[in-house]
């Protein structure tokens, strides 16, 4: 019992999401050595149920470490935090009315440290890496993961190597530089960056923080599921709409719901999960429509929504499994539609979303028009990052930015 008091994590082992083989959690692991598939951390759920209550959690500080028992870090001293988590779940009125639904919320991850929800995964993964003795980390990134890792590695005193496509938003380049990481701009996409990280591992001795290859980023992202549950008084919504690239958040939330059910904190149906992708990078949408269990790599992937510009993902089969199990949907939207989604969210609710967040608005519009979502259903959209990280993507594209938007002040004001 004495160890329990100091050791608030109930982590027991890692388990392969494909073959089910189990591995020790106290050794550094990437994917399953047998089949190369992602490993999920598993916990002593009975122990969690006996150790903590919803009321105790409600009294803890408003960040993701309030779910301490469900997270893998053993010692508090190893937690590397910038205050991430417990973002507001904003009920919408004007946006809901425009889209023809009555119960619509936006989970605003734009308010996170580093301006995107990548902070969740990186806080937990960097903390656990620190605990396991890692000194040097590397990551392939579509932009925001690189920025987040650079920041958390700086706070942890680790060396970080960040590989991003040459055309990532300026903000991502500046944040990596500011945090003193080693940055590499790569010709191509995140998949090309991933190959460089893999090839460099032997020579550079870095730990590969690629999402779902490293087992703990998903644990940070699953806290979005805990928060939605807690913020809606432990009654999940009917539908969650999520812009998926690597899919970590989508599968992470599903894992969170499973864990909450195991300890008896949730009753009733889980939400139908909606995966939103961009028209010119929609591998999961295509595979889902074709009833496939795995996705094929998407050729010539292109979209301004960089976070979902992921032509192939190690967790493809996990996303597709969640869509099937939840009786969810997969929707592809065009760049003009998702940018219009950004404008609509800002004009109706004052939320300045990233393009990926705008994509969820466009997808919701489509699903309501098709009758897949009914007026009274409770719907949560995920705005996964701040519009401020994508300034170069917007001005010309916003409906309110027609030439002549900015005017000289009228004479009588001077
Ligand atoms: C990474 C990213 C996504 C996709 O997240 P996954 O959980 O990897 O699917 C969506 N939006 C933004 C802003 C991102 O940075």
Short mmCIF file of C-alpha atoms and ligand atoms in Angstrom, two decimals, residues 115-118 142-145 211 217 221 224 242-251 306-308 310 319 354-357 383-386 390, ligand 1:
data_model
loop_
_atom_site.label_atom_id
_atom_site.label_comp_id
_atom_site.label_asym_id
_atom_site.label_seq_id
_atom_site.Cartn_x
_atom_site.Cartn_y
_atom_site.Cartn_z
CA UNK A 115 -1.56 26.57 -29.73
CA UNK A 116 -2.69 23.04 -30.53
CA UNK A 117 -3.80 19.83 -28.85
CA UNK A 118 -0.46 18.25 -29.73
CA UNK A 142 3.10 17.94 -40.10
CA UNK A 143 3.85 21.05 -38.01
CA UNK A 144 2.19 21.22 -34.62
CA UNK A 145 3.69 18.05 -33.16
CA UNK A 211 2.68 9.17 -32.85
CA UNK A 217 1.26 10.27 -26.88
CA UNK A 221 -4.70 12.65 -26.24
CA UNK A 224 -9.85 14.77 -24.44
CA UNK A 242 -12.82 15.10 -35.25
CA UNK A 243 -10.28 16.09 -37.94
CA UNK A 244 -8.09 13.00 -38.22
CA UNK A 245 -4.57 12.74 -39.58
CA UNK A 246 -2.56 10.16 -37.66
CA UNK A 247 -5.79 9.52 -35.77
CA UNK A 248 -4.28 9.57 -32.29
CA UNK A 249 -7.04 11.72 -30.84
CA UNK A 250 -9.81 9.69 -32.41
CA UNK A 251 -8.53 6.35 -31.17
CA UNK A 306 -1.52 20.65 -42.42
CA UNK A 307 -2.41 18.59 -39.35
CA UNK A 308 -4.54 16.28 -41.46
CA UNK A 310 -1.14 12.59 -43.48
CA UNK A 319 -9.26 4.46 -36.76
CA UNK A 354 -7.30 26.27 -37.30
CA UNK A 355 -8.25 24.97 -40.78
CA UNK A 356 -8.59 21.46 -39.30
CA UNK A 357 -11.17 22.82 -36.84
CA UNK A 383 -11.19 22.62 -32.87
CA UNK A 384 -7.74 21.09 -32.61
CA UNK A 385 -5.67 24.26 -32.79
CA UNK A 386 -5.54 28.02 -32.96
CA UNK A 390 -1.97 29.58 -39.75
C1 LIG B 1 -2.10 16.78 -35.67
C2 LIG B 1 -3.29 17.59 -35.91
C3 LIG B 1 -4.52 16.99 -36.24
C4 LIG B 1 -4.68 15.50 -36.42
O1 LIG B 1 -4.56 14.86 -35.19
P1 LIG B 1 -4.45 13.28 -35.05
O2 LIG B 1 -4.90 12.99 -33.67
O3 LIG B 1 -3.02 12.92 -35.28
O4 LIG B 1 -5.33 12.68 -36.08
C5 LIG B 1 -5.63 17.81 -36.37
N1 LIG B 1 -5.54 19.14 -36.20
C6 LIG B 1 -4.38 19.75 -35.89
C7 LIG B 1 -4.36 21.23 -35.72
C8 LIG B 1 -3.22 19.00 -35.73
O5 LIG B 1 -2.07 19.60 -35.41
#
